[in-house]
Amino acid sequence: METLKEAFSLIVHLDSELIQIICTTLVMSFFSTSISALIGIPLGVSLGKHRFPGRGALLRVTNTLMGLPPVLAGLVVFILFRSIGPFGSFHLMFSVPVMVIAQVLLITPVVTGLSASASASTWVAMRETALGLRLSGLKQTSLLLRECRGPFLSVILMGFGRSIAEVGAVSLVGGNIQFKTRVMTTAILLEANKGDFSKALALGIILMLLALIVNIPAYTLQERWK
Amino acid sequence: MKKLLALILVFCLLFSFAACGAKKDKVIRLATTTSVNDSGLLPYLLPVFEKETGYKVEVASAGTGIAIGYAKSGDADLLLVHSKKQEEAFIEEGYSSTERLSFMYNYFVIVGPEADPAKVADAATAADAFKAIAESKAGFASRGDNSGTHNKETGIWDSVEIDPTGEDWYTSVGSGMGDTLTKANELGVYTLTDKATFLSMKANLPNLKLLKEEADDMKNTYSLLGVNPEAEAFKGTDVKINTEGANALIEWLQGEEAAKLIEEYGKEAYGEQLFYLLKK
């Protein structure tokens, strides 16, 4: 009850630091999810629709990477992008872009794997018709994309969910710097580490509300596409 | 609905770009330990420094081990840490542009269950207390994260020639001070902590009591180290160190104004001074 009250008062008073944390979280998740979708969906569709040598191996690699632990993704990106690392000249450590890079590494395999399986099963169902109608390859793909838009939306939402909820990678490469790279999850971890569990939980409630706000319009859209 | 969402997104984008607007040479990257940041000391001191000088200090707070790791990666301009051995190694490897600038200290304390089964409160020194804990097998939670506090703890174990690794009364938590205190509280065991963090969390630690403090072997000295832009490991890389900014902060933290602020810190919130200045 106390926690609910605290969450409510945090939302009502909405200080500039919390606004910054929420904005950084949304900006980061927006970019990680969009970039992962732009890479992952085309990859997934080509894996789902086409049969080519090495396809099985690629699918297995993708499925393994779907389980990539966030801290490992963070560690790899940290080693690559720290100032003495191979990409150190970009000076991206402890910034939102490097957090996005780590998350893209994490989310793209999930988007690829899930859209591959969604498009594969849909393609099996529509293959005969599409070939019967003598559609060109391009037309086939655009029809497949249209048929799969519902599942793809779920895939994107799942990617967004993973992005907004992730803490291992973003805390390692982002450094949880106040007013700069602190996001909801790292703020929750910080409060929990300080022993302020009710504030941590209050922040968690706000995070879940954010996820709900994003999911409501998406769900409506999905219903319409059914 | 769409318009609203678009509006929120644009707002967020502008906001995040505005945040990136700070000039590079006005940013100082400080890698430090959790104890000076989470206890509230830096959030109390740094705004004064920033207002006076126009610098912006970005604080990455982690254990001393990872803080030094950030500095060795070229991603920090200066260090504020508390682990003599690790600091000396850092200097020896040529990473430091300054000597070890020790400027303040406080005391580690031993906290544990109120019943105090190992009679830690009666021990004369931390070494005696640790020996008593090991003999009674009363349970001890260790940071286990190569931080300054963890190094202090292993130093004390070494001094009494006990190796607690793997003993079933010894829990290596592998996490920050706050998390370790929380776990010690849940398990009802002893742990070594800096006093400031313990006092700032006390309300959430009903099972832990401050049992031993201010013994000679429990002094906790904090030092500043500037990062050397010419370090061997940085050769041929594009590491950029803001030496000017780091020096400004080093000078300010050792100055009179900071001294007054540090001596006042904690008196109001906890009724006692938490950090003391080393007399020069």
Short mmCIF file of N, CA, C and O in Angstrom, two decimals, chain B residues 56-132:
data_model
loop_
_atom_site.label_atom_id
_atom_site.label_comp_id
_atom_site.label_asym_id
_atom_site.label_seq_id
_atom_site.Cartn_x
_atom_site.Cartn_y
_atom_site.Cartn_z
N LYS B 56 30.81 19.92 -16.09
CA LYS B 56 29.75 18.95 -15.82
C LYS B 56 30.45 17.64 -15.47
O LYS B 56 31.27 17.15 -16.24
N VAL B 57 30.16 17.12 -14.28
CA VAL B 57 30.84 15.89 -13.86
C VAL B 57 29.92 14.70 -14.08
O VAL B 57 28.79 14.68 -13.57
N GLU B 58 30.40 13.73 -14.87
CA GLU B 58 29.62 12.51 -15.07
C GLU B 58 30.21 11.42 -14.19
O GLU B 58 31.36 11.02 -14.34
N VAL B 59 29.39 10.92 -13.26
CA VAL B 59 29.88 9.97 -12.28
C VAL B 59 29.48 8.55 -12.66
O VAL B 59 28.29 8.26 -12.79
N ALA B 60 30.47 7.69 -12.88
CA ALA B 60 30.18 6.27 -13.03
C ALA B 60 30.57 5.62 -11.72
O ALA B 60 31.74 5.58 -11.37
N SER B 61 29.59 5.16 -10.94
CA SER B 61 29.93 4.62 -9.63
C SER B 61 29.78 3.11 -9.63
O SER B 61 28.76 2.56 -10.01
N ALA B 62 30.86 2.45 -9.25
CA ALA B 62 30.88 0.98 -9.20
C ALA B 62 31.91 0.62 -8.15
O ALA B 62 32.45 1.50 -7.49
N GLY B 63 32.22 -0.64 -7.99
CA GLY B 63 33.27 -1.00 -7.05
C GLY B 63 34.61 -0.45 -7.54
O GLY B 63 34.77 -0.12 -8.71
N THR B 64 35.61 -0.37 -6.64
CA THR B 64 36.92 0.14 -7.03
C THR B 64 37.49 -0.66 -8.20
O THR B 64 38.10 -0.10 -9.10
N GLY B 65 37.27 -1.98 -8.21
CA GLY B 65 37.80 -2.83 -9.28
C GLY B 65 37.35 -2.38 -10.65
O GLY B 65 38.17 -2.12 -11.54
N ILE B 66 36.03 -2.22 -10.83
CA ILE B 66 35.53 -1.85 -12.16
C ILE B 66 35.81 -0.38 -12.44
O ILE B 66 36.06 0.00 -13.59
N ALA B 67 35.84 0.47 -11.40
CA ALA B 67 36.16 1.88 -11.60
C ALA B 67 37.56 2.01 -12.21
O ALA B 67 37.78 2.75 -13.17
N ILE B 68 38.51 1.24 -11.66
CA ILE B 68 39.86 1.26 -12.22
C ILE B 68 39.85 0.66 -13.62
O ILE B 68 40.55 1.14 -14.51
N GLY B 69 38.99 -0.34 -13.85
CA GLY B 69 38.83 -0.91 -15.19
C GLY B 69 38.38 0.14 -16.20
O GLY B 69 38.89 0.20 -17.31
N TYR B 70 37.44 0.98 -15.81
CA TYR B 70 36.98 2.07 -16.69
C TYR B 70 38.15 3.00 -17.00
O TYR B 70 38.34 3.42 -18.14
N ALA B 71 38.95 3.35 -15.97
CA ALA B 71 40.07 4.27 -16.16
C ALA B 71 41.11 3.66 -17.10
O ALA B 71 41.62 4.33 -17.99
N LYS B 72 41.38 2.36 -16.93
CA LYS B 72 42.37 1.70 -17.79
C LYS B 72 41.86 1.56 -19.22
O LYS B 72 42.63 1.34 -20.14
N SER B 73 40.54 1.64 -19.40
CA SER B 73 39.97 1.58 -20.74
C SER B 73 39.97 2.94 -21.41
O SER B 73 39.52 3.08 -22.53
N GLY B 74 40.44 3.96 -20.69
CA GLY B 74 40.44 5.32 -21.24
C GLY B 74 39.09 5.99 -21.16
O GLY B 74 38.83 6.96 -21.85
N ASP B 75 38.21 5.48 -20.30
CA ASP B 75 36.87 6.04 -20.21
C ASP B 75 36.60 6.79 -18.92
O ASP B 75 35.45 6.92 -18.49
N ALA B 76 37.67 7.24 -18.27
CA ALA B 76 37.50 8.09 -17.09
C ALA B 76 38.66 9.09 -17.07
O ALA B 76 39.76 8.77 -17.52
N ASP B 77 38.40 10.29 -16.57
CA ASP B 77 39.45 11.31 -16.48
C ASP B 77 40.15 11.28 -15.13
O ASP B 77 41.29 11.67 -15.01
N LEU B 78 39.41 10.85 -14.11
CA LEU B 78 40.04 10.69 -12.81
C LEU B 78 39.30 9.65 -11.98
O LEU B 78 38.18 9.27 -12.30
N LEU B 79 39.99 9.21 -10.92
CA LEU B 79 39.45 8.18 -10.04
C LEU B 79 39.33 8.73 -8.62
O LEU B 79 40.17 9.50 -8.17
N LEU B 80 38.28 8.33 -7.93
CA LEU B 80 38.18 8.57 -6.49
C LEU B 80 37.88 7.21 -5.88
O LEU B 80 36.77 6.70 -5.98
N VAL B 81 38.91 6.58 -5.31
CA VAL B 81 38.77 5.20 -4.85
C VAL B 81 39.42 5.00 -3.48
O VAL B 81 40.01 5.94 -2.92
N HIS B 82 39.32 3.80 -2.93
CA HIS B 82 39.84 3.56 -1.59
C HIS B 82 40.43 2.16 -1.46
O HIS B 82 39.93 1.32 -0.75
N SER B 83 41.47 1.90 -2.22
CA SER B 83 42.11 0.60 -2.13
C SER B 83 43.59 0.77 -2.45
O SER B 83 43.99 0.78 -3.61
N LYS B 84 44.38 0.90 -1.40
CA LYS B 84 45.79 1.27 -1.54
C LYS B 84 46.54 0.37 -2.52
O LYS B 84 47.21 0.85 -3.43
N LYS B 85 46.36 -0.94 -2.35
CA LYS B 85 47.11 -1.89 -3.19
C LYS B 85 46.80 -1.68 -4.66
O LYS B 85 47.69 -1.61 -5.50
N GLN B 86 45.48 -1.58 -4.97
CA GLN B 86 45.08 -1.42 -6.36
C GLN B 86 45.53 -0.07 -6.91
O GLN B 86 45.89 0.05 -8.08
N GLU B 87 45.50 0.97 -6.04
CA GLU B 87 45.94 2.30 -6.48
C GLU B 87 47.43 2.27 -6.82
O GLU B 87 47.87 2.84 -7.82
N GLU B 88 48.21 1.60 -5.97
CA GLU B 88 49.66 1.55 -6.20
C GLU B 88 49.98 0.79 -7.49
O GLU B 88 50.86 1.19 -8.25
N ALA B 89 49.21 -0.29 -7.74
CA ALA B 89 49.42 -1.03 -8.99
C ALA B 89 49.08 -0.14 -10.19
O ALA B 89 49.79 -0.13 -11.19
N PHE B 90 48.02 0.63 -10.06
CA PHE B 90 47.58 1.54 -11.13
C PHE B 90 48.69 2.54 -11.47
O PHE B 90 48.98 2.81 -12.63
N ILE B 91 49.33 3.08 -10.41
CA ILE B 91 50.40 4.05 -10.60
C ILE B 91 51.62 3.37 -11.23
O ILE B 91 52.22 3.87 -12.18
N GLU B 92 51.94 2.19 -10.71
CA GLU B 92 53.11 1.46 -11.20
C GLU B 92 53.00 1.14 -12.68
O GLU B 92 53.98 1.17 -13.42
N GLU B 93 51.79 0.84 -13.12
CA GLU B 93 51.59 0.51 -14.53
C GLU B 93 51.57 1.76 -15.41
O GLU B 93 51.32 1.68 -16.61
N GLY B 94 51.78 2.92 -14.81
CA GLY B 94 51.91 4.15 -15.59
C GLY B 94 50.59 4.78 -16.01
O GLY B 94 50.55 5.63 -16.90
N TYR B 95 49.49 4.38 -15.37
CA TYR B 95 48.20 4.92 -15.76
C TYR B 95 47.88 6.26 -15.10
O TYR B 95 46.96 6.94 -15.51
N SER B 96 48.64 6.60 -14.06
CA SER B 96 48.25 7.78 -13.30
C SER B 96 49.09 9.00 -13.67
O SER B 96 50.29 8.90 -13.88
N SER B 97 48.44 10.16 -13.74
CA SER B 97 49.16 11.39 -14.04
C SER B 97 49.54 12.09 -12.74
O SER B 97 50.27 13.07 -12.74
N THR B 98 49.04 11.60 -11.62
CA THR B 98 49.34 12.22 -10.34
C THR B 98 49.86 11.15 -9.40
O THR B 98 49.85 9.96 -9.73
N GLU B 99 50.33 11.59 -8.23
CA GLU B 99 50.61 10.59 -7.20
C GLU B 99 49.29 10.21 -6.55
O GLU B 99 48.23 10.68 -6.97
N ARG B 100 49.35 9.37 -5.52
CA ARG B 100 48.14 8.96 -4.83
C ARG B 100 47.75 10.08 -3.87
O ARG B 100 48.38 10.30 -2.85
N LEU B 101 46.71 10.84 -4.23
CA LEU B 101 46.34 12.03 -3.45
C LEU B 101 45.28 11.67 -2.42
O LEU B 101 44.09 11.83 -2.65
N SER B 102 45.72 11.17 -1.27
CA SER B 102 44.78 10.80 -0.22
C SER B 102 44.30 12.08 0.45
O SER B 102 45.11 12.92 0.82
N PHE B 103 43.01 12.24 0.57
CA PHE B 103 42.53 13.52 1.12
C PHE B 103 41.45 13.36 2.18
O PHE B 103 41.18 14.29 2.92
N MET B 104 40.81 12.21 2.26
CA MET B 104 39.82 12.06 3.34
C MET B 104 39.73 10.59 3.76
O MET B 104 40.23 9.71 3.07
N TYR B 105 39.15 10.37 4.89
CA TYR B 105 39.02 8.99 5.37
C TYR B 105 37.77 8.86 6.20
O TYR B 105 37.15 9.85 6.61
N ASN B 106 37.38 7.63 6.41
CA ASN B 106 36.38 7.34 7.44
C ASN B 106 36.73 5.95 7.96
O ASN B 106 37.84 5.47 7.73
N TYR B 107 35.82 5.34 8.66
CA TYR B 107 36.14 4.03 9.21
C TYR B 107 35.24 2.96 8.63
O TYR B 107 34.05 3.19 8.41
N PHE B 108 35.83 1.81 8.38
CA PHE B 108 35.01 0.64 8.12
C PHE B 108 34.39 0.24 9.44
O PHE B 108 34.96 0.50 10.51
N VAL B 109 33.25 -0.39 9.39
CA VAL B 109 32.65 -0.90 10.62
C VAL B 109 32.23 -2.35 10.37
O VAL B 109 32.06 -2.76 9.22
N ILE B 110 32.11 -3.10 11.45
CA ILE B 110 31.58 -4.46 11.33
C ILE B 110 30.15 -4.43 11.85
O ILE B 110 29.90 -3.95 12.96
N VAL B 111 29.24 -4.88 11.01
CA VAL B 111 27.84 -4.95 11.44
C VAL B 111 27.43 -6.42 11.46
O VAL B 111 28.05 -7.26 10.80
N GLY B 112 26.41 -6.72 12.23
CA GLY B 112 25.99 -8.11 12.32
C GLY B 112 24.72 -8.23 13.14
O GLY B 112 24.14 -7.23 13.54
N PRO B 113 24.31 -9.48 13.40
CA PRO B 113 23.07 -9.71 14.14
C PRO B 113 23.16 -9.17 15.58
O PRO B 113 24.24 -9.20 16.18
N GLU B 114 22.07 -8.69 16.07
CA GLU B 114 22.02 -8.07 17.39
C GLU B 114 22.54 -9.02 18.48
O GLU B 114 23.24 -8.60 19.40
N ALA B 115 22.22 -10.32 18.36
CA ALA B 115 22.64 -11.30 19.39
C ALA B 115 24.16 -11.43 19.47
O ALA B 115 24.70 -11.85 20.48
N ASP B 116 24.85 -11.09 18.40
CA ASP B 116 26.31 -11.09 18.33
C ASP B 116 26.93 -12.40 18.84
O ASP B 116 27.69 -12.40 19.82
N PRO B 117 26.65 -13.53 18.17
CA PRO B 117 27.12 -14.83 18.65
C PRO B 117 28.65 -14.94 18.73
O PRO B 117 29.17 -15.69 19.55
N ALA B 118 29.38 -14.18 17.89
CA ALA B 118 30.84 -14.28 17.92
C ALA B 118 31.46 -13.25 18.87
O ALA B 118 32.68 -13.17 18.95
N LYS B 119 30.63 -12.50 19.56
CA LYS B 119 31.12 -11.48 20.50
C LYS B 119 32.07 -10.48 19.84
O LYS B 119 33.14 -10.16 20.37
N VAL B 120 31.68 -10.03 18.66
CA VAL B 120 32.50 -9.08 17.91
C VAL B 120 32.64 -7.76 18.65
O VAL B 120 33.67 -7.10 18.61
N ALA B 121 31.59 -7.38 19.36
CA ALA B 121 31.61 -6.09 20.06
C ALA B 121 32.73 -6.04 21.11
O ALA B 121 33.22 -4.95 21.43
N ASP B 122 33.16 -7.21 21.61
CA ASP B 122 34.21 -7.22 22.63
C ASP B 122 35.62 -7.27 22.04
O ASP B 122 36.60 -7.14 22.77
N ALA B 123 35.73 -7.48 20.74
CA ALA B 123 37.05 -7.60 20.11
C ALA B 123 37.75 -6.25 20.11
O ALA B 123 37.12 -5.21 20.02
N ALA B 124 39.09 -6.29 20.23
CA ALA B 124 39.84 -5.04 20.27
C ALA B 124 40.06 -4.47 18.88
O ALA B 124 40.02 -3.27 18.67
N THR B 125 40.30 -5.36 17.95
CA THR B 125 40.59 -4.92 16.58
C THR B 125 39.73 -5.70 15.59
O THR B 125 39.08 -6.69 15.96
N ALA B 126 39.75 -5.27 14.34
CA ALA B 126 39.02 -5.98 13.30
C ALA B 126 39.58 -7.39 13.14
O ALA B 126 38.83 -8.35 12.94
N ALA B 127 40.90 -7.52 13.27
CA ALA B 127 41.52 -8.83 13.11
C ALA B 127 40.98 -9.80 14.16
O ALA B 127 40.62 -10.94 13.85
N ASP B 128 40.90 -9.35 15.42
CA ASP B 128 40.35 -10.20 16.48
C ASP B 128 38.90 -10.57 16.18
O ASP B 128 38.47 -11.71 16.40
N ALA B 129 38.14 -9.59 15.71
CA ALA B 129 36.73 -9.83 15.42
C ALA B 129 36.58 -10.88 14.32
O ALA B 129 35.76 -11.79 14.43
N PHE B 130 37.43 -10.77 13.28
CA PHE B 130 37.34 -11.73 12.18
C PHE B 130 37.69 -13.14 12.68
O PHE B 130 37.07 -14.13 12.29
N LYS B 131 38.71 -13.21 13.54
CA LYS B 131 39.11 -14.50 14.09
C LYS B 131 37.95 -15.12 14.86
O LYS B 131 37.64 -16.31 14.71
N ALA B 132 37.27 -14.28 15.65
CA ALA B 132 36.14 -14.77 16.45
C ALA B 132 35.01 -15.26 15.55
O ALA B 132 34.37 -16.28 15.84
#
